[in-house]
Short mmCIF file of C-alpha atoms and ligand atoms in Angstrom, two decimals:
data_model
loop_
_atom_site.label_atom_id
_atom_site.label_comp_id
_atom_site.label_asym_id
_atom_site.label_seq_id
_atom_site.Cartn_x
_atom_site.Cartn_y
_atom_site.Cartn_z
CA UNK U 1 -12.58 56.07 -37.21
CA UNK U 2 -11.45 52.51 -38.68
CA UNK U 3 -8.52 51.66 -40.42
CA UNK U 4 -9.02 48.09 -42.79
CA UNK U 5 -5.65 47.47 -44.83
CA UNK U 6 -3.96 45.06 -47.09
CA UNK U 7 -0.81 45.18 -46.52
CA UNK U 8 1.26 43.29 -49.91
CA UNK U 9 1.82 46.73 -51.82
CA UNK U 10 0.26 49.07 -49.29
CA UNK U 11 1.37 48.84 -45.90
CA UNK U 12 4.03 46.95 -46.37
CA UNK U 13 6.89 47.47 -49.99
CA UNK U 14 6.03 45.32 -52.69
CA UNK U 15 10.09 44.20 -53.54
CA UNK U 16 11.15 43.85 -49.70
CA UNK U 17 8.22 43.83 -47.58
CA UNK U 18 9.40 46.98 -45.12
CA UNK U 19 6.87 48.85 -43.56
CA UNK U 20 9.58 51.18 -42.11
CA UNK U 21 8.14 54.18 -43.70
CA UNK U 22 5.21 53.30 -41.88
CA UNK U 23 5.67 53.55 -38.52
CA UNK U 24 5.47 56.88 -37.59
CA UNK U 25 1.53 56.71 -39.46
CA UNK U 26 0.68 53.30 -37.72
CA UNK U 27 2.47 54.59 -34.12
CA UNK U 28 0.36 58.12 -34.29
CA UNK U 29 -2.91 55.22 -34.89
CA UNK U 30 -2.36 52.89 -32.64
CA UNK U 31 -1.68 56.48 -29.92
CA UNK U 32 -5.26 57.87 -31.21
CA UNK U 33 -6.60 54.37 -30.32
CA UNK U 34 -7.71 54.24 -33.92
CA UNK U 35 -8.18 49.97 -34.92
CA UNK U 36 -5.94 49.01 -37.59
CA UNK U 37 -7.44 46.02 -38.98
CA UNK U 38 -5.55 43.75 -41.22
CA UNK U 39 -6.38 42.54 -43.84
CA UNK U 40 -4.74 40.51 -46.30
CA UNK U 41 -4.17 37.62 -48.83
CA UNK U 42 -1.82 36.12 -46.37
CA UNK U 43 -1.97 33.06 -43.47
CA UNK U 44 -2.72 32.71 -40.14
CA UNK U 45 0.86 31.72 -39.99
CA UNK U 46 2.49 34.59 -41.37
CA UNK U 47 0.23 37.00 -39.67
CA UNK U 48 1.56 36.13 -36.08
CA UNK U 49 4.50 36.65 -36.84
CA UNK U 50 4.50 39.69 -38.89
CA UNK U 51 2.07 40.84 -35.80
CA UNK U 52 4.92 40.91 -33.42
CA UNK U 53 6.75 43.16 -36.01
CA UNK U 54 4.05 45.56 -35.80
CA UNK U 55 3.41 45.50 -32.72
CA UNK U 56 0.13 44.64 -33.89
CA UNK U 57 -2.81 44.38 -32.08
CA UNK U 58 -5.86 44.50 -33.50
CA UNK U 59 -8.43 42.05 -35.11
CA UNK U 60 -6.69 40.76 -38.38
CA UNK U 61 -8.38 38.52 -41.73
CA UNK U 62 -6.71 35.93 -43.32
CA UNK U 63 -6.56 34.65 -46.93
CA UNK U 64 -8.62 37.30 -48.66
CA UNK U 65 -11.30 37.35 -46.17
CA UNK U 66 -11.80 33.34 -45.24
CA UNK U 67 -11.03 34.09 -41.74
CA UNK U 68 -11.68 36.50 -38.43
CA UNK U 69 -9.41 36.62 -35.70
CA UNK U 70 -10.43 38.50 -32.71
CA UNK U 71 -7.56 38.48 -30.12
CA UNK U 72 -9.63 36.68 -26.77
CA UNK U 73 -8.12 40.19 -25.13
CA UNK U 74 -10.20 42.64 -27.38
CA UNK U 75 -13.71 43.86 -26.01
CA UNK U 76 -15.40 43.04 -29.30
CA UNK U 77 -18.52 40.40 -28.18
CA UNK U 78 -19.95 38.59 -31.61
CA UNK U 79 -23.20 37.05 -30.64
CA UNK U 80 -22.32 34.61 -33.79
CA UNK U 81 -20.77 31.44 -32.96
CA UNK U 82 -16.77 31.78 -33.47
CA UNK U 83 -14.29 29.17 -32.81
CA UNK U 84 -11.65 29.00 -30.41
CA UNK U 85 -7.85 28.95 -32.28
CA UNK U 86 -4.86 30.35 -29.96
CA UNK U 87 -4.91 33.87 -28.42
CA UNK U 88 -8.48 34.43 -30.71
CA UNK U 89 -11.41 33.75 -31.60
CA UNK U 90 -12.42 32.80 -35.28
CA UNK U 91 -15.11 33.65 -37.82
CA UNK U 92 -14.42 31.12 -40.60
CA UNK U 93 -15.82 31.77 -44.13
CA UNK U 94 -14.22 29.64 -46.31
CA UNK U 95 -14.54 25.95 -46.76
CA UNK U 96 -10.96 24.05 -46.50
CA UNK U 97 -8.17 24.71 -48.57
CA UNK U 98 -7.58 20.64 -49.94
CA UNK U 99 -10.48 21.20 -51.71
CA UNK U 100 -9.40 24.01 -54.15
CA UNK U 101 -6.18 21.71 -54.11
CA UNK U 102 -8.09 18.94 -56.19
CA UNK U 103 -10.15 21.15 -58.37
CA UNK U 104 -6.70 22.46 -59.21
CA UNK U 105 -4.98 20.01 -60.11
CA UNK U 106 -8.11 18.26 -61.82
CA UNK U 107 -6.67 21.65 -64.58
CA UNK U 108 -3.61 21.57 -64.65
CA UNK U 109 -3.45 19.94 -68.62
CA UNK U 110 -5.96 22.15 -69.55
CA UNK U 111 -3.82 25.63 -68.42
CA UNK U 112 -0.11 26.00 -67.11
CA UNK U 113 0.44 27.03 -63.88
CA UNK U 114 2.48 25.62 -60.71
CA UNK U 115 0.04 26.00 -57.62
CA UNK U 116 1.51 26.42 -54.15
CA UNK U 117 1.26 23.18 -53.30
CA UNK U 118 3.73 22.23 -56.34
CA UNK U 119 6.19 24.44 -54.77
CA UNK U 120 8.95 24.26 -52.00
CA UNK U 121 10.29 26.94 -49.79
CA UNK U 122 13.87 27.80 -51.57
CA UNK U 123 11.62 27.70 -55.49
CA UNK U 124 8.41 30.44 -53.11
CA UNK U 125 11.03 32.72 -51.49
CA UNK U 126 13.55 33.18 -54.98
CA UNK U 127 9.68 33.74 -56.72
CA UNK U 128 8.24 36.38 -54.37
CA UNK U 129 11.16 36.96 -52.17
CA UNK U 130 10.45 36.46 -49.44
CA UNK U 131 13.17 34.70 -46.14
CA UNK U 132 12.71 31.20 -46.58
CA UNK U 133 11.26 31.25 -42.82
CA UNK U 134 8.41 34.17 -44.21
CA UNK U 135 8.00 31.86 -47.42
CA UNK U 136 7.60 28.84 -44.83
CA UNK U 137 4.57 30.77 -43.23
CA UNK U 138 3.03 31.32 -46.29
CA UNK U 139 2.61 27.65 -47.51
CA UNK U 140 1.23 26.95 -44.24
CA UNK U 141 -2.84 27.81 -45.63
CA UNK U 142 -5.97 26.30 -44.57
CA UNK U 143 -8.67 28.17 -46.83
CA UNK U 144 -7.20 29.37 -50.35
CA UNK U 145 -4.43 28.18 -53.01
CA UNK U 146 -2.79 30.56 -55.04
CA UNK U 147 -1.14 29.68 -58.82
CA UNK U 148 2.26 31.15 -60.42
CA UNK U 149 -0.12 31.96 -63.22
CA UNK U 150 1.56 31.33 -66.75
CA UNK U 151 -0.88 30.97 -69.35
CA UNK U 152 -2.75 34.20 -70.80
CA UNK U 153 -5.32 36.26 -69.92
CA UNK U 154 -8.26 34.74 -72.12
CA UNK U 155 -7.25 31.81 -70.52
CA UNK U 156 -7.78 33.14 -66.99
CA UNK U 157 -10.93 34.25 -67.99
CA UNK U 158 -11.49 30.91 -68.98
CA UNK U 159 -9.96 29.40 -65.87
CA UNK U 160 -12.62 31.82 -63.69
CA UNK U 161 -16.42 29.88 -65.98
CA UNK U 162 -15.18 26.84 -64.61
CA UNK U 163 -14.17 27.17 -61.21
CA UNK U 164 -17.68 28.82 -61.07
CA UNK U 165 -18.96 26.48 -62.23
CA UNK U 166 -17.44 24.69 -58.75
CA UNK U 167 -18.50 27.40 -56.26
CA UNK U 168 -14.81 28.75 -56.48
CA UNK U 169 -13.67 32.08 -56.60
CA UNK U 170 -10.27 33.65 -59.12
CA UNK U 171 -8.53 36.67 -57.60
CA UNK U 172 -5.37 38.06 -58.83
CA UNK U 173 -3.68 39.64 -55.87
CA UNK U 174 0.17 40.92 -56.73
CA UNK U 175 1.56 38.00 -58.03
CA UNK U 176 -0.30 35.48 -57.98
CA UNK U 177 -3.67 34.09 -59.01
CA UNK U 178 -5.40 33.24 -55.30
CA UNK U 179 -8.54 30.26 -55.64
CA UNK U 180 -10.85 30.71 -52.49
CA UNK U 181 -14.95 30.26 -51.96
CA UNK U 182 -17.04 32.28 -53.68
CA UNK U 183 -18.03 33.35 -49.90
CA UNK U 184 -14.75 34.41 -49.71
CA UNK U 185 -14.05 37.94 -49.91
CA UNK U 186 -12.04 40.77 -48.12
CA UNK U 187 -15.29 43.10 -48.27
CA UNK U 188 -17.54 40.47 -46.69
CA UNK U 189 -15.05 40.23 -44.08
CA UNK U 190 -14.50 43.46 -43.55
CA UNK U 191 -18.25 44.19 -42.89
CA UNK U 192 -18.79 41.36 -40.52
CA UNK U 193 -15.88 42.22 -38.88
CA UNK U 194 -17.46 46.76 -38.78
CA UNK U 195 -20.31 45.20 -37.88
CA UNK U 196 -19.17 43.89 -34.24
CA UNK U 197 -16.98 47.76 -33.97
CA UNK U 198 -20.39 48.91 -34.49
CA UNK U 199 -22.66 46.70 -32.11
CA UNK U 200 -19.91 47.80 -29.71
CA UNK U 201 -19.79 51.64 -29.88
CA UNK U 202 -23.76 51.41 -30.15
CA UNK U 203 -23.30 53.47 -33.35
CA UNK U 204 -22.68 54.24 -37.00
CA UNK U 205 -18.33 53.51 -37.60
CA UNK U 206 -16.26 56.02 -40.10
CA UNK U 207 -14.33 53.62 -42.52
CA UNK U 208 -11.02 54.00 -44.70
CA UNK U 209 -10.07 50.89 -46.43
CA UNK U 210 -6.68 50.90 -48.01
CA UNK U 211 -5.11 48.41 -51.52
CA UNK U 212 -3.24 48.18 -54.01
CA UNK U 213 -4.82 45.24 -55.70
CA UNK U 214 -7.59 43.91 -57.64
CA UNK U 215 -8.37 41.82 -54.46
CA UNK U 216 -9.54 44.80 -52.96
CA UNK U 217 -11.37 46.52 -55.11
CA UNK U 218 -14.28 45.54 -53.31
CA UNK U 219 -13.17 46.84 -49.59
CA UNK U 220 -11.95 49.63 -50.92
CA UNK U 221 -15.35 50.69 -52.67
CA UNK U 222 -17.31 50.19 -49.25
CA UNK U 223 -15.42 52.33 -47.15
CA UNK U 224 -16.70 55.79 -46.10
CA UNK U 225 -12.51 56.63 -47.54
CA UNK U 226 -11.78 54.95 -50.14
CA UNK U 227 -7.97 54.44 -50.71
CA UNK U 228 -5.91 52.73 -53.76
CA UNK U 229 -2.56 52.81 -52.42
CA UNK U 230 0.15 53.10 -55.77
CA UNK U 231 1.58 50.05 -56.63
CA UNK U 232 4.80 49.99 -59.02
CA UNK U 233 4.48 46.98 -60.43
CA UNK U 234 0.67 48.37 -61.96
CA UNK U 235 -1.82 50.34 -62.93
CA UNK U 236 -4.71 51.37 -60.24
CA UNK U 237 -7.31 49.30 -59.74
CA UNK U 238 -11.34 50.77 -60.54
CA UNK U 239 -13.27 51.36 -58.31
CA UNK U 240 -16.95 50.60 -59.57
CA UNK U 241 -19.09 53.75 -58.62
CA UNK U 242 -16.56 56.12 -56.78
CA UNK U 243 -15.91 59.30 -58.25
CA UNK U 244 -14.44 60.22 -54.94
CA UNK U 245 -11.02 57.69 -54.98
CA UNK U 246 -7.68 59.04 -53.12
CA UNK U 247 -4.80 56.94 -55.82
CA UNK U 248 -1.74 57.58 -53.22
CA UNK U 249 1.25 59.87 -55.18
CA UNK U 250 3.69 57.36 -53.58
CA UNK U 251 4.14 54.29 -53.92
CA UNK U 252 2.91 51.32 -51.18
CA UNK U 253 3.46 52.14 -47.25
CA UNK U 254 4.88 55.60 -48.08
CA UNK U 255 1.24 56.14 -50.15
CA UNK U 256 0.16 54.56 -47.45
CA UNK U 257 1.01 56.60 -44.73
CA UNK U 258 0.53 60.36 -46.79
CA UNK U 259 -3.52 59.01 -46.51
CA UNK U 260 -3.90 58.29 -43.58
CA UNK U 261 -2.40 60.94 -42.47
CA UNK U 262 -4.30 63.63 -44.53
CA UNK U 263 -7.66 61.43 -43.25
CA UNK U 264 -6.18 62.23 -39.72
CA UNK U 265 -6.41 65.73 -40.89
CA UNK U 266 -9.69 65.91 -42.87
CA UNK U 267 -11.49 64.22 -39.70
CA UNK U 268 -10.25 66.66 -37.27
CA UNK U 269 -8.28 64.18 -34.56
CA UNK U 270 -4.34 66.11 -35.35
C1 2M8 I 1 0.72 36.08 -51.59
O1 2M8 I 1 -0.40 36.96 -51.85
C2 2M8 I 1 -0.31 38.55 -52.61
C3 2M8 I 1 -0.84 39.37 -51.84
O2 2M8 I 1 -1.77 40.42 -53.49
C4 2M8 I 1 0.07 37.99 -54.13
O3 2M8 I 1 -1.07 37.54 -54.74
O4 2M8 I 1 1.04 38.31 -54.83
C5 2M8 I 1 -0.15 35.73 -50.62
O5 2M8 I 1 0.08 33.94 -51.03
C6 2M8 I 1 0.78 35.46 -49.70
O6 2M8 I 1 0.70 34.41 -48.17
C7 2M8 I 1 2.13 36.40 -49.25
O7 2M8 I 1 2.99 35.92 -48.08
C8 2M8 I 1 2.44 36.72 -50.38
C9 2M8 I 1 4.74 36.70 -50.87
O8 2M8 I 1 4.04 38.14 -52.09
O9 2M8 I 1 2.08 36.58 -51.70
MG1 MG I 2 -1.80 44.08 -51.94
MG1 MG I 3 -2.93 40.89 -50.15
#
């Protein structure tokens, strides 16, 4: 079994970003040697810090599928050409962020929104409930530009159409609307990484994917075990063409544990 998980609103509580309620289940995965891949909108900088708190050792995917990071100590041997970045090998899917910022700013007169690049760490901390240090790490983005969307749903649909003409995708996260390259997708990055695991194990792997938002739909939809973690702030997203989705009873990390424990039992681990 390989776990692919979102962070915000899934493994981390939507309001206070705590993973406390999932600690026991996380330890169980480590003990069983089941990889737990983080697949998040968060940045590389945020992940470096969070991985220490979580004592996370497995690969991770940042900025909504824009880049996959393989710890150099892990035994996955990718055949693709990878970049070296500190202690990691990186497979990048994303275009660089500067172009997205420039493009976003050109729509400032048309729609009502604020770009991430316009925010100070203080403003971001205030808006998200992140502490100041974490807010600064979140601002250090490489591939994507989140927006605070103050306009209507119709206006958002119109932005999507406009952005598509420039090869840019618009995707809703928990609080923000994320601009990213059309090649960036949590599902595509997951697929690539899963292939590396299959090459290593020389067999088909079984995946479970857990998420709470619209940006998790593709990742959840392609997993063997699809899990939607219930959110305290929005209704569960629809997973197209799947009638076997588990929707957790509880919110965030409590729901996450519920689903992991159920999967471990179903798969005969415990
Ligand atoms: C942003 O991501 C979440 C993911 O759902 C969102 O859109 O609400 C990112 O900017 C991330 O870097 C940041 O840590 C998070 C904080 O809530 O928000
Ligand atoms: Mg989320
Ligand atoms: Mg996320």
